[in-house]
CSV table of C-alpha atoms and ligand atoms in Angstrom, one decimal:
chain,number,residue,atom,x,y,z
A,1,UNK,CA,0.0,0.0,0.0
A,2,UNK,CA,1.3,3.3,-0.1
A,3,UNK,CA,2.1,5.9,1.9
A,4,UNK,CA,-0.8,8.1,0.6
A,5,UNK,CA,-3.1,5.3,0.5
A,6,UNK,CA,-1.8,4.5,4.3
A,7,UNK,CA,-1.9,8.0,5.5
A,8,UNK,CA,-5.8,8.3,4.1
A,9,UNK,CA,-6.9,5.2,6.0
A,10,UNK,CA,-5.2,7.0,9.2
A,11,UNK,CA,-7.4,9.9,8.3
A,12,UNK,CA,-10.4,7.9,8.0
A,13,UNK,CA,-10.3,6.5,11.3
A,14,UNK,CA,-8.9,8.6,14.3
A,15,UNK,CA,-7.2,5.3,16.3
A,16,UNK,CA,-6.9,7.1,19.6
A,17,UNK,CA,-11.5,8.0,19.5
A,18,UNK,CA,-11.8,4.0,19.1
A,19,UNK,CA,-13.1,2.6,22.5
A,20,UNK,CA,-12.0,-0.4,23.3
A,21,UNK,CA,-13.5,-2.9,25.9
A,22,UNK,CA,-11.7,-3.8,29.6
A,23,UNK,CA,-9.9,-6.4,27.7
A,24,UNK,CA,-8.4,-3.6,25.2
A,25,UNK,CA,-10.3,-4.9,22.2
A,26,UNK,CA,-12.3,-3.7,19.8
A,27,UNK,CA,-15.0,-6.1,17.2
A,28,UNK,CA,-13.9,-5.5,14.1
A,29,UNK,CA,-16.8,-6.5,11.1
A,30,UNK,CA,-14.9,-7.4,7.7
A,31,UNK,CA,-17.1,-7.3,4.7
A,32,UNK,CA,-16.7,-8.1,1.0
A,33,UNK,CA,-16.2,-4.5,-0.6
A,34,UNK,CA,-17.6,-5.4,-4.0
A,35,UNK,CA,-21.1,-7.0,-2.7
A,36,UNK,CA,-21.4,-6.5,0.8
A,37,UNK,CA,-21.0,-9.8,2.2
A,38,UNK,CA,-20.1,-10.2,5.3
A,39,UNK,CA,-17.2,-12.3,5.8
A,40,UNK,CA,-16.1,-12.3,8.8
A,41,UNK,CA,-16.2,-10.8,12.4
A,42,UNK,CA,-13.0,-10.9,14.4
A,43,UNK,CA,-11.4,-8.6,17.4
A,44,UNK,CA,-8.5,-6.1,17.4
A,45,UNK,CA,-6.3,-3.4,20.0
A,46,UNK,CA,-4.7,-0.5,19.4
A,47,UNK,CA,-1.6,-2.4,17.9
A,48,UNK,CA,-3.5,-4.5,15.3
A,49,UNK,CA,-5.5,-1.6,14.1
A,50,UNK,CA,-2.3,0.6,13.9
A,51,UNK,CA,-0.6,-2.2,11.8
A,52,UNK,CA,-4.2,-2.4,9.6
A,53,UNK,CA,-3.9,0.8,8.6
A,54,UNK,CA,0.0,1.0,8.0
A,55,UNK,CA,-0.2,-1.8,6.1
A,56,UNK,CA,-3.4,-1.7,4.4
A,57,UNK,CA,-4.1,-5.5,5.6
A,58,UNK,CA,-6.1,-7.3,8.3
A,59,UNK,CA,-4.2,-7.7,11.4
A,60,UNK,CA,-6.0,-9.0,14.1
A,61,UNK,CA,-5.6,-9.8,18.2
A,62,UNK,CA,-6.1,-13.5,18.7
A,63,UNK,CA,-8.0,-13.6,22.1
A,64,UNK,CA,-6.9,-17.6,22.7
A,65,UNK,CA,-3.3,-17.7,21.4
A,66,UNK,CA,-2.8,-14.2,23.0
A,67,UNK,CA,-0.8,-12.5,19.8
A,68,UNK,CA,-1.0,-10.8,16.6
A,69,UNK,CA,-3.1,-12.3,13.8
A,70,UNK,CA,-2.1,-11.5,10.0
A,71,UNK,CA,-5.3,-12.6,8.9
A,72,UNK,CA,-4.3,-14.7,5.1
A,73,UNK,CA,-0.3,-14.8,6.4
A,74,UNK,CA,-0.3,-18.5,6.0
A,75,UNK,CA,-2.7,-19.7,3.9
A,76,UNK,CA,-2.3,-16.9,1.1
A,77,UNK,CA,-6.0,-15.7,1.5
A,78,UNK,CA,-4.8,-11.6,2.5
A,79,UNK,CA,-7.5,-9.4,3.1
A,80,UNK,CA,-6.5,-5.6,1.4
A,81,UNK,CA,-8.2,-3.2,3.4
A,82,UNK,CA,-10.2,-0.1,1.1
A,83,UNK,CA,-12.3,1.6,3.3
A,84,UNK,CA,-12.6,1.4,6.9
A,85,UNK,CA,-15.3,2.7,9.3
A,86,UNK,CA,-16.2,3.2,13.3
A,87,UNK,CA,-19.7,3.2,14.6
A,88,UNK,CA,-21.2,5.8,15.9
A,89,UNK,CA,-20.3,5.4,19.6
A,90,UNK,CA,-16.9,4.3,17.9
A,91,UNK,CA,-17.2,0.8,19.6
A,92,UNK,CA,-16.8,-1.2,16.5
A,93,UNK,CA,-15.2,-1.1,13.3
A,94,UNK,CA,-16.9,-2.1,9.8
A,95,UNK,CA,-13.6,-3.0,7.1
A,96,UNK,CA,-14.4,-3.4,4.1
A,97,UNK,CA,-11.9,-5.1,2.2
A,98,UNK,CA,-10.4,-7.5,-1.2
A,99,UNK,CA,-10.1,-11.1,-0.1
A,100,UNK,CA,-8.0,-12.7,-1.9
A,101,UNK,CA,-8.7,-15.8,-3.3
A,102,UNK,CA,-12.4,-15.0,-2.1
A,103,UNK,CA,-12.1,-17.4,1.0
A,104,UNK,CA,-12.3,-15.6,4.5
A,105,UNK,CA,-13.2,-18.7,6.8
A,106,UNK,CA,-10.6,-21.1,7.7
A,107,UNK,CA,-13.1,-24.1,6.9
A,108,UNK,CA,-12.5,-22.8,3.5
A,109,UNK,CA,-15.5,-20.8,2.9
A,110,UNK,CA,-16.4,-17.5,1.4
A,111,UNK,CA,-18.0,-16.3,4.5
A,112,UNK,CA,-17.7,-17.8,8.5
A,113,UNK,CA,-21.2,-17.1,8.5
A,114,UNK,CA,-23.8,-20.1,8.6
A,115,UNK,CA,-27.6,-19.5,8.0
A,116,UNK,CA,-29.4,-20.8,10.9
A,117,UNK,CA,-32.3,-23.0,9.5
A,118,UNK,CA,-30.1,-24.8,6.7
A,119,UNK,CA,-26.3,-24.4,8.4
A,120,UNK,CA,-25.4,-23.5,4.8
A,121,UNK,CA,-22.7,-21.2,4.4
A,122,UNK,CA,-23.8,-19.1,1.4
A,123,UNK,CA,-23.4,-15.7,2.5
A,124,UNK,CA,-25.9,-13.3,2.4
A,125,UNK,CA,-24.9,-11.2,-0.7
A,126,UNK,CA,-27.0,-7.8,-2.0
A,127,UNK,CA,-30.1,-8.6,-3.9
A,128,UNK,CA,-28.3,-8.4,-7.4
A,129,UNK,CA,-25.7,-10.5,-6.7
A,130,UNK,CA,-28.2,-13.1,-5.1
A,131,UNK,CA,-30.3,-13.2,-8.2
A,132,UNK,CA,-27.1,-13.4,-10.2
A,133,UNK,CA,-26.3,-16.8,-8.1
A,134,UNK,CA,-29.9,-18.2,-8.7
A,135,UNK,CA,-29.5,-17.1,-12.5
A,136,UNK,CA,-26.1,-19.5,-12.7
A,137,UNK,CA,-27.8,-21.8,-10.8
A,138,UNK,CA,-30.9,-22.3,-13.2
A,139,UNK,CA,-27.8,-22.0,-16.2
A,140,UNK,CA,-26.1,-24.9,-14.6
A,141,UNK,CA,-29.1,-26.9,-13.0
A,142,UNK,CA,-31.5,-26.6,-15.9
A,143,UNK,CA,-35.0,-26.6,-14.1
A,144,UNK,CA,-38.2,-27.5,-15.7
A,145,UNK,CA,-40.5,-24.4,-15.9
A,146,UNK,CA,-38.5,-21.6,-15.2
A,147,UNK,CA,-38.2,-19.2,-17.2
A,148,UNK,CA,-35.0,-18.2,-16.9
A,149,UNK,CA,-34.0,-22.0,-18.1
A,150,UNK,CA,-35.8,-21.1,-21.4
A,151,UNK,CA,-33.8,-17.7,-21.9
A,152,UNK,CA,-30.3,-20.0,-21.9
A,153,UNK,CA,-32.1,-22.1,-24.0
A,154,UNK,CA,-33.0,-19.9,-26.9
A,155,UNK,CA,-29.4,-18.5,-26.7
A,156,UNK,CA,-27.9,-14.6,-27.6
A,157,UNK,CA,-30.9,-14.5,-30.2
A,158,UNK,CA,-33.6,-14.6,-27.2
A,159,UNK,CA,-31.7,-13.2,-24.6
A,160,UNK,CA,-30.7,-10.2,-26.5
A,161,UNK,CA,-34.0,-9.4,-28.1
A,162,UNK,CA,-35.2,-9.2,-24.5
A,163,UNK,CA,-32.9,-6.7,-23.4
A,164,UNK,CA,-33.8,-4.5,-26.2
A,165,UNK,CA,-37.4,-4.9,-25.6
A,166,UNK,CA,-36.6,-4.4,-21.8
A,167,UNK,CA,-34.3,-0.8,-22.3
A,168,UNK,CA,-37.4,0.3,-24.7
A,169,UNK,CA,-39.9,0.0,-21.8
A,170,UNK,CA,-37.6,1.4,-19.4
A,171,UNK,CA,-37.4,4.6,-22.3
A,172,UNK,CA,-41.3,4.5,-22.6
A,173,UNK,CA,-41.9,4.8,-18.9
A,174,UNK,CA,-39.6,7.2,-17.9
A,175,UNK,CA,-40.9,9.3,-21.1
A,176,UNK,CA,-44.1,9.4,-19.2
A,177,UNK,CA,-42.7,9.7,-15.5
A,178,UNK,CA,-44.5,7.0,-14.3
A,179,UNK,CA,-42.1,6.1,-11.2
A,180,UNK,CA,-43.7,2.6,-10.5
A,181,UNK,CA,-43.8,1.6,-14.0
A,182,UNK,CA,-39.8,2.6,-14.1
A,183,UNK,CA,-38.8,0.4,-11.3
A,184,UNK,CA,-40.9,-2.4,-12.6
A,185,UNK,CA,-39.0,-1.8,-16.0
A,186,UNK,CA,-35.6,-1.7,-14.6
A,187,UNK,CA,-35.7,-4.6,-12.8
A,188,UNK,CA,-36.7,-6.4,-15.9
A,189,UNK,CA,-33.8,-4.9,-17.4
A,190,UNK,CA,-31.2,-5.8,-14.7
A,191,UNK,CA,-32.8,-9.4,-14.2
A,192,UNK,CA,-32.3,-10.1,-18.7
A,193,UNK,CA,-28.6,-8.0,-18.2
A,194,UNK,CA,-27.5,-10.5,-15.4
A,195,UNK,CA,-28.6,-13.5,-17.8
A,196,UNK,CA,-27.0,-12.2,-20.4
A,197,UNK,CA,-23.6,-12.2,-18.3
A,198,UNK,CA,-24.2,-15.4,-16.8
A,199,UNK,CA,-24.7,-16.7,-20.2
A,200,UNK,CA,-21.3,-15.2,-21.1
A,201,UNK,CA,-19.8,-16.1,-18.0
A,202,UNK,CA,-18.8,-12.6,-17.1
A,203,UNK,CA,-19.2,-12.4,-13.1
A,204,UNK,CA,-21.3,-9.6,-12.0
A,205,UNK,CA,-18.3,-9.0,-9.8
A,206,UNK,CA,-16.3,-7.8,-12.6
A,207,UNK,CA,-19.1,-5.3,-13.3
A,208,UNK,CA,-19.0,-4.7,-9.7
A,209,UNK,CA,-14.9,-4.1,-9.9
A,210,UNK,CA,-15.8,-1.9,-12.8
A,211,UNK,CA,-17.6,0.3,-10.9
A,212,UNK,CA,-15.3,0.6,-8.0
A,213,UNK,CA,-12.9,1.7,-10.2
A,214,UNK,CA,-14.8,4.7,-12.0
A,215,UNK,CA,-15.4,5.6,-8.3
A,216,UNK,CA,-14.2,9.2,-7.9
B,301,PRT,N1,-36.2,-11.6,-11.5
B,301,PRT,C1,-36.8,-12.3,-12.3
B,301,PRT,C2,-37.5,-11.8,-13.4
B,301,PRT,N2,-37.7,-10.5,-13.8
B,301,PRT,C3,-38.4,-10.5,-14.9
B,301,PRT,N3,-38.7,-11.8,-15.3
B,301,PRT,C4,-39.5,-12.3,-16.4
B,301,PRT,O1,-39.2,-11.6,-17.5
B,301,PRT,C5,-40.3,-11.5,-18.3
B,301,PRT,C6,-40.5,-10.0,-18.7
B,301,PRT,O2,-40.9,-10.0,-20.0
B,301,PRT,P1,-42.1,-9.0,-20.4
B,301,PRT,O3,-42.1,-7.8,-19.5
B,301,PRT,O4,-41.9,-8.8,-21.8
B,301,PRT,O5,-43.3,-9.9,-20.0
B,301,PRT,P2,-43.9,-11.2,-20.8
B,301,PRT,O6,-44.7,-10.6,-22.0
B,301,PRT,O7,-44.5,-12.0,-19.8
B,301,PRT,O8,-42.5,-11.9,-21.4
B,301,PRT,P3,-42.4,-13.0,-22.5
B,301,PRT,O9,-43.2,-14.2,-22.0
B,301,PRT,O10,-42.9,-12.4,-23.8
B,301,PRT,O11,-40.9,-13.3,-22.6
B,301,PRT,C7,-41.5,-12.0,-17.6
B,301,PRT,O12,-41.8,-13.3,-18.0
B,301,PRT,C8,-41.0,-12.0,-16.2
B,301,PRT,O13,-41.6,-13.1,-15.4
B,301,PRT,C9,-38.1,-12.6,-14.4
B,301,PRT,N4,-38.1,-14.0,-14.2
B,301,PRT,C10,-37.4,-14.5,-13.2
B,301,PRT,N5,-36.8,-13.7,-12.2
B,301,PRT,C11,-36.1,-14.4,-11.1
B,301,PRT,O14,-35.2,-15.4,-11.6
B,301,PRT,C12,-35.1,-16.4,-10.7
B,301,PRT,C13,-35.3,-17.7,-11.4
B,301,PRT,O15,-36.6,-17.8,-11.9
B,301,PRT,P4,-37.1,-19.0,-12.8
B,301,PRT,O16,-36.2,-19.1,-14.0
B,301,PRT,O17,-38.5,-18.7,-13.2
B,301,PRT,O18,-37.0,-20.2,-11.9
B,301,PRT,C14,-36.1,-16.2,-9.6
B,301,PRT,O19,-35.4,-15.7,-8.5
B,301,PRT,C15,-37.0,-15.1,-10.2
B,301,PRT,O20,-37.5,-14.3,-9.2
């Protein structure tokens, strides 16, 4: 990282207005900065947080071995830090950062977060990556009836004639202001885009990175 990127982190967090609790730590909530998963939730003091934000990587204070934790040192999977945020009685800290490799959890797994019903480990993602996922899925796991299914089926030819058809209603209804009929528009749009990518295999996460970059 360097030392401008380093000294705007410093700015972005004031280290010495962090409370920490009577054991000197502080939770420290690490999420996905592309899609907002939350990956992981660990604890740091002073010390880590001052080596997170020179370094621009996760350290962390390990609470049962009683020393510094580079989260990723051994097993590759570095989390770069890009933004970095307190709460508002500055008792926690929300990181957002680029996991590398795209595994947080030491089982292996995207996410150390388990849904309660099902135990799965799919993370909870924002809504268009989620429907991304169930768009691959129906790509992959061809389902009878769905609709999707019959969009891969019927190839660039359907897919592509959709999104035309779509953008055109999202034109029409903006033409005439109608706010409901826009949102109902666009998400027919977004839903035929993200099959269009999955049928392409591009990840909306490159669209995502895309994004992040234009960020000014
Ligand atoms: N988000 C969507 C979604 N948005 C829009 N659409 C479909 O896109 C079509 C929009 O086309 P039009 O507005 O032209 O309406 P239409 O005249 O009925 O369309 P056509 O039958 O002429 O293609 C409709 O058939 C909608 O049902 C969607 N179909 C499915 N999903 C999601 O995709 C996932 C998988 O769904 P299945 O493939 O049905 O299992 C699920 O999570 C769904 O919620």
């Amino acid at each position: 990282m360097s030392v401008d990127e380093s000294a705007s982190l410093r700015r972005a967090i004031p280290i010495d207005r962090i409370k920490y609790d009577d054991r000197g730590l502080v939770p420290a909530i690490i999420q996905d900065y592309l899609d907002g998963t939350v990956l992981m939730m660990a604890w740091m003091n002073s010390e880590s947080l001052a080596k997170t934000l020179d370094t621009g990587e996760t350290w962390f204070w390990s609470r049962s071995r009683q020393e510094f934790w580079h989260k990723g040192a051994t097993s590759g999977h570095i989390q770069h830090v890009k933004d970095i945020r307190y709460d508002c009685d500055s008792d926690a800290l929300l990181i957002s950062v680029e996991q590398v490799g795209d595994i947080a959890c030491h089982t292996g797994e995207r996410s150390c977060f388990h849904q309660i019903d099902t135990n799965t480990v799919a993370p909870p993602a924002d809504t268009l990556s989620d429907l991304y996922q169930t768009i691959c899925d129906r790509r992959d796991n061809p389902r009878e009836g769905s609709y999707t299914q019959s969009l891969f089926a019927g190839g660039d030819n359907k897919i592509l004639k959709k999104i035309g058809e779509e953008a055109v209603e999202v034109v029409m209804a903006c033409k005439d202001d109608r706010a409901p009929e826009i949102a109902g528009e666009a998400a027919d749009l977004f839903y035929h885009t993200l099959v269009a990518l999955a049928h392409h295999r591009v990840s909306i996460r490159d669209v995502y990175r895309e994004l992040q970059k234009r960020r000014k």
